[in-house]
Amino acid sequence: MLLRAVGGMALAVWAADLDAREMTLMDTVTTQAIRSADLSPDGQFTAVIRTIPRTPYQDEDGSDYRELVLVNSAGEETTYLSKDKKFSRVSFGPQSEYLYFTAKDENDEYQELYRIPVHGGGVQSVFEFDGNIGSYAISDDGQQLAFLSSGAKNDDEEALAEKGFKAEIYEEDLTYTQVYHVTLNNDEAEAKAVTPADQHALSVKFHPNNQQLLVMTSPTPLIDDYYMSSQYQLFGLDGTVVKSFATEGKLGRAEFSPDGRYLAMIRAADYNDPSAGRLFVYDTREQEHRNVLPDYKGAVKDFTWRTDEELVWLGHRGTESEVQALTLKFLESRSLVELGEAIFTGLDGEAGKSDFVLTGHRPSHPNEAFEYTNGRLERLTNSNPWLENIEMPRQETMTYKARDGVELQGIVVYPNDYEEGKRYPLMMVIHGGPESHYSNGWLDRYASPVKHSAAEGYALFFPNYRGSTGRGVEFSKMGQNDYAGKEFDDIVDAKKHLVDIGLADDARVGITGGSYGGYASAWGATAQTEHFAASVMFVGISDNLSKFGTTDIPKEMHAVHARSYPWDKWQWYLERSPIYHAEKARTPILIMHGKEDTRVHPSQSMELYRYLKTHGKVPVRLVLYPGEGHGNRKVAAQLDYSMRLMRWMDTFLVEKAEKKPPFELPHAEKLK
């Protein structure tokens, strides 16, 4: 059995080995993790995708490597596709004979569909198409294939581009994806489009009758339409629309019950719900759409059908996660995996099988694969055995009250050398969204190197301020129409609580975060500057007026965040912008941003930098990352970020310096 929660520590782990070492920043950015775990239809194998970061200073720049590993019922691992093979979208065939995946081989012009026999054998080509094959589905009999593709390249456009004609028509010159269907094992069969050319297809699955396709579509390929205007439709193989499922707001995954009577769907409660976290079931016989967990004070993250009348669902509640089985006949739910086992992120099972597999993490390890079998939870993978030698800090959920009485939660991490009664420098790490939340699991990221920071003598706090998910729809709406209002006061109140209990040094508190957390970091350095001695802002917002005009999600911003437009109250939007308070700033701030960010345009960081530098009253630095978007994806940029974050905090929280550190980092020395 796996380690259980002990007391109130929620799986916090301390290394007992005298040889335990501190975790480095290099360790943080090169930690491996399980991306997904899928159970075979016969229940005998679990296919896991393991993410393997590149090695800084050694590997060429690029995205993480991945490998496909098959785990059998005895827990033995076999690597089927190594990290040297570029592949994606792995799934089992209907009879568990093959693992299917998409890849672009050396001789391929486009990404094609391949398969590899589970019981041994070489890679086989399944279907080639005049265009990239994206997401796909295979019918239960293995004879039909449905897939997403945007078709062949436009040769004229490529030829014109070579001559310098590269004009981009903003939000008009769009590439749509369609669903195509083809009968396999028929050399003369041609793939035919099922969905219309003026709809953008996002996913496809076969109905259990194998004669219809469940497709998620949006009006355009724009990310804003995906967020706020998507819908599920049931298409016949000839392209006729059999049924459109009326929903509003954000959508998650959907899947029919084995007999096709029910369609389960994760979606928003309404148009203004910030996230898709409600579980709805549509009864095709009764023509009824029901919220089957109407009183759930959490967020549903995933589900799988166990029988025609029962599904297993995964939920996040507060800072923990749980797994329950729901019987539709009586709408009764019973617990399978209690709160506190781990923070589970994904779930997969097969109809007729009581067992299922999960991905999940704990404070002591990142995402791994788990199996629920015979009523017991077993861990299947151990991607980082070296973590057993890392000194693990104490980590737990903390509850506190905001100034208006609202009860709030967050995750506190103590320094490795923690002594009760001694005060420590504190880093507050603010999540983005704000429709997201922190769970009491593996919080180590390049932008929040928990184990390294704790080893360096820092305490850390991860607040779930009002507007966070994981506590029901009502709580997640509490921050709407109040940019930088009570939601950011919650952060200051958390700081006060940590000072009051004797953990944090009031004069040595830093704030950092990305996106909406970057907004909080900028707000903390300007409007609330008296509370923070250092700030590191990442891909954050500084001007709410220009942000609306430069983001790719204006519709989503209005529906689930602002609930108003800038022209409704120009002055209010300006006053809720950090640049408006730039003259007050006394908090040294390091600003970092991806140059290709379309969510929060880099100009947001440039504006704040220019305002603060012109005022000249506070140390400020702007770092831009070419090729990176709304978050750093490549390991070199991640390591660079971590090093700059820690040096900035060390300079102003530990050394209490007045001047900013040099901008150079010792990367060249590492190459030698």
PDB file of N, CA, C and O in Angstrom, residues 266-294:
ATOM      1  N   ILE A 266     -18.198  17.148 -18.689  1.00  0.00           N
ATOM      2  CA  ILE A 266     -17.702  18.138 -17.733  1.00  0.00           C
ATOM      3  C   ILE A 266     -17.873  19.507 -18.374  1.00  0.00           C
ATOM      4  O   ILE A 266     -17.411  19.737 -19.502  1.00  0.00           O
ATOM      5  N   ARG A 267     -18.549  20.409 -17.680  1.00  0.00           N
ATOM      6  CA  ARG A 267     -18.829  21.716 -18.250  1.00  0.00           C
ATOM      7  C   ARG A 267     -18.999  22.735 -17.128  1.00  0.00           C
ATOM      8  O   ARG A 267     -18.985  22.393 -15.935  1.00  0.00           O
ATOM      9  N   ALA A 268     -19.135  23.991 -17.531  1.00  0.00           N
ATOM     10  CA  ALA A 268     -19.413  25.048 -16.572  1.00  0.00           C
ATOM     11  C   ALA A 268     -20.865  24.980 -16.131  1.00  0.00           C
ATOM     12  O   ALA A 268     -21.728  24.462 -16.855  1.00  0.00           O
ATOM     13  N   ALA A 269     -21.146  25.521 -14.951  1.00  0.00           N
ATOM     14  CA  ALA A 269     -22.524  25.560 -14.462  1.00  0.00           C
ATOM     15  C   ALA A 269     -23.357  26.539 -15.271  1.00  0.00           C
ATOM     16  O   ALA A 269     -24.552  26.319 -15.490  1.00  0.00           O
ATOM     17  N   ASP A 270     -22.732  27.615 -15.731  1.00  0.00           N
ATOM     18  CA  ASP A 270     -23.413  28.629 -16.533  1.00  0.00           C
ATOM     19  C   ASP A 270     -22.359  29.410 -17.308  1.00  0.00           C
ATOM     20  O   ASP A 270     -21.163  29.143 -17.195  1.00  0.00           O
ATOM     21  N   TYR A 271     -22.799  30.393 -18.058  1.00  0.00           N
ATOM     22  CA  TYR A 271     -21.884  31.132 -18.929  1.00  0.00           C
ATOM     23  C   TYR A 271     -20.817  31.882 -18.143  1.00  0.00           C
ATOM     24  O   TYR A 271     -19.705  32.074 -18.624  1.00  0.00           O
ATOM     25  N   ASN A 272     -21.131  32.301 -16.932  1.00  0.00           N
ATOM     26  CA  ASN A 272     -20.194  33.098 -16.136  1.00  0.00           C
ATOM     27  C   ASN A 272     -19.383  32.270 -15.147  1.00  0.00           C
ATOM     28  O   ASN A 272     -18.594  32.831 -14.378  1.00  0.00           O
ATOM     29  N   ASP A 273     -19.560  30.958 -15.174  1.00  0.00           N
ATOM     30  CA  ASP A 273     -18.746  30.074 -14.346  1.00  0.00           C
ATOM     31  C   ASP A 273     -17.310  30.112 -14.875  1.00  0.00           C
ATOM     32  O   ASP A 273     -17.071  29.836 -16.056  1.00  0.00           O
ATOM     33  N   PRO A 274     -16.317  30.421 -14.035  1.00  0.00           N
ATOM     34  CA  PRO A 274     -14.948  30.570 -14.532  1.00  0.00           C
ATOM     35  C   PRO A 274     -14.309  29.308 -15.085  1.00  0.00           C
ATOM     36  O   PRO A 274     -13.339  29.392 -15.841  1.00  0.00           O
ATOM     37  N   SER A 275     -14.813  28.124 -14.710  1.00  0.00           N
ATOM     38  CA  SER A 275     -14.147  26.908 -15.176  1.00  0.00           C
ATOM     39  C   SER A 275     -15.146  25.791 -15.446  1.00  0.00           C
ATOM     40  O   SER A 275     -16.267  25.811 -14.940  1.00  0.00           O
ATOM     41  N   ALA A 276     -14.715  24.844 -16.253  1.00  0.00           N
ATOM     42  CA  ALA A 276     -15.514  23.642 -16.502  1.00  0.00           C
ATOM     43  C   ALA A 276     -15.211  22.654 -15.389  1.00  0.00           C
ATOM     44  O   ALA A 276     -14.204  21.949 -15.430  1.00  0.00           O
ATOM     45  N   GLY A 277     -16.089  22.605 -14.388  1.00  0.00           N
ATOM     46  CA  GLY A 277     -15.847  21.747 -13.246  1.00  0.00           C
ATOM     47  C   GLY A 277     -17.088  21.067 -12.711  1.00  0.00           C
ATOM     48  O   GLY A 277     -17.074  20.473 -11.641  1.00  0.00           O
ATOM     49  N   ARG A 278     -18.195  21.143 -13.491  1.00  0.00           N
ATOM     50  CA  ARG A 278     -19.444  20.486 -13.095  1.00  0.00           C
ATOM     51  C   ARG A 278     -19.647  19.238 -13.949  1.00  0.00           C
ATOM     52  O   ARG A 278     -19.300  19.227 -15.131  1.00  0.00           O
ATOM     53  N   LEU A 279     -20.238  18.212 -13.368  1.00  0.00           N
ATOM     54  CA  LEU A 279     -20.500  16.968 -14.097  1.00  0.00           C
ATOM     55  C   LEU A 279     -21.979  16.901 -14.464  1.00  0.00           C
ATOM     56  O   LEU A 279     -22.846  16.807 -13.590  1.00  0.00           O
ATOM     57  N   PHE A 280     -22.260  16.952 -15.762  1.00  0.00           N
ATOM     58  CA  PHE A 280     -23.626  16.857 -16.280  1.00  0.00           C
ATOM     59  C   PHE A 280     -23.782  15.527 -17.025  1.00  0.00           C
ATOM     60  O   PHE A 280     -22.832  15.029 -17.630  1.00  0.00           O
ATOM     61  N   VAL A 281     -24.988  14.988 -17.004  1.00  0.00           N
ATOM     62  CA  VAL A 281     -25.290  13.771 -17.753  1.00  0.00           C
ATOM     63  C   VAL A 281     -26.563  14.007 -18.556  1.00  0.00           C
ATOM     64  O   VAL A 281     -27.602  14.395 -18.002  1.00  0.00           O
ATOM     65  N   TYR A 282     -26.476  13.779 -19.870  1.00  0.00           N
ATOM     66  CA  TYR A 282     -27.633  13.909 -20.756  1.00  0.00           C
ATOM     67  C   TYR A 282     -28.226  12.531 -20.996  1.00  0.00           C
ATOM     68  O   TYR A 282     -27.533  11.602 -21.422  1.00  0.00           O
ATOM     69  N   ASP A 283     -29.515  12.396 -20.703  1.00  0.00           N
ATOM     70  CA  ASP A 283     -30.242  11.140 -20.902  1.00  0.00           C
ATOM     71  C   ASP A 283     -30.944  11.207 -22.260  1.00  0.00           C
ATOM     72  O   ASP A 283     -31.898  11.966 -22.439  1.00  0.00           O
ATOM     73  N   THR A 284     -30.449  10.431 -23.230  1.00  0.00           N
ATOM     74  CA  THR A 284     -31.027  10.484 -24.577  1.00  0.00           C
ATOM     75  C   THR A 284     -32.452   9.930 -24.610  1.00  0.00           C
ATOM     76  O   THR A 284     -33.224  10.282 -25.507  1.00  0.00           O
ATOM     77  N   ARG A 285     -32.810   9.081 -23.648  1.00  0.00           N
ATOM     78  CA  ARG A 285     -34.158   8.519 -23.617  1.00  0.00           C
ATOM     79  C   ARG A 285     -35.158   9.532 -23.070  1.00  0.00           C
ATOM     80  O   ARG A 285     -36.242   9.714 -23.605  1.00  0.00           O
ATOM     81  N   GLU A 286     -34.768  10.213 -21.999  1.00  0.00           N
ATOM     82  CA  GLU A 286     -35.657  11.186 -21.369  1.00  0.00           C
ATOM     83  C   GLU A 286     -35.455  12.599 -21.915  1.00  0.00           C
ATOM     84  O   GLU A 286     -36.202  13.511 -21.549  1.00  0.00           O
ATOM     85  N   GLN A 287     -34.442  12.776 -22.782  1.00  0.00           N
ATOM     86  CA  GLN A 287     -34.135  14.097 -23.339  1.00  0.00           C
ATOM     87  C   GLN A 287     -33.919  15.118 -22.215  1.00  0.00           C
ATOM     88  O   GLN A 287     -34.437  16.237 -22.240  1.00  0.00           O
ATOM     89  N   GLU A 288     -33.108  14.722 -21.237  1.00  0.00           N
ATOM     90  CA  GLU A 288     -32.910  15.549 -20.052  1.00  0.00           C
ATOM     91  C   GLU A 288     -31.423  15.721 -19.770  1.00  0.00           C
ATOM     92  O   GLU A 288     -30.648  14.771 -19.859  1.00  0.00           O
ATOM     93  N   HIS A 289     -31.027  16.949 -19.421  1.00  0.00           N
ATOM     94  CA  HIS A 289     -29.644  17.271 -19.101  1.00  0.00           C
ATOM     95  C   HIS A 289     -29.583  17.615 -17.624  1.00  0.00           C
ATOM     96  O   HIS A 289     -30.169  18.601 -17.185  1.00  0.00           O
ATOM     97  N   ARG A 290     -28.860  16.813 -16.813  1.00  0.00           N
ATOM     98  CA  ARG A 290     -28.857  17.013 -15.366  1.00  0.00           C
ATOM     99  C   ARG A 290     -27.451  17.252 -14.828  1.00  0.00           C
ATOM    100  O   ARG A 290     -26.482  16.622 -15.271  1.00  0.00           O
ATOM    101  N   ASN A 291     -27.356  18.166 -13.867  1.00  0.00           N
ATOM    102  CA  ASN A 291     -26.147  18.320 -13.062  1.00  0.00           C
ATOM    103  C   ASN A 291     -26.231  17.241 -11.992  1.00  0.00           C
ATOM    104  O   ASN A 291     -27.033  17.331 -11.059  1.00  0.00           O
ATOM    105  N   VAL A 292     -25.420  16.197 -12.113  1.00  0.00           N
ATOM    106  CA  VAL A 292     -25.576  15.030 -11.240  1.00  0.00           C
ATOM    107  C   VAL A 292     -24.860  15.191  -9.902  1.00  0.00           C
ATOM    108  O   VAL A 292     -25.011  14.350  -9.007  1.00  0.00           O
ATOM    109  N   LEU A 293     -24.075  16.261  -9.746  1.00  0.00           N
ATOM    110  CA  LEU A 293     -23.428  16.565  -8.467  1.00  0.00           C
ATOM    111  C   LEU A 293     -23.686  18.035  -8.137  1.00  0.00           C
ATOM    112  O   LEU A 293     -22.757  18.844  -8.017  1.00  0.00           O
ATOM    113  N   PRO A 294     -24.951  18.414  -7.984  1.00  0.00           N
ATOM    114  CA  PRO A 294     -25.293  19.835  -7.874  1.00  0.00           C
ATOM    115  C   PRO A 294     -24.734  20.524  -6.636  1.00  0.00           C
ATOM    116  O   PRO A 294     -24.514  21.739  -6.647  1.00  0.00           O
TER     117      PRO A 294
END
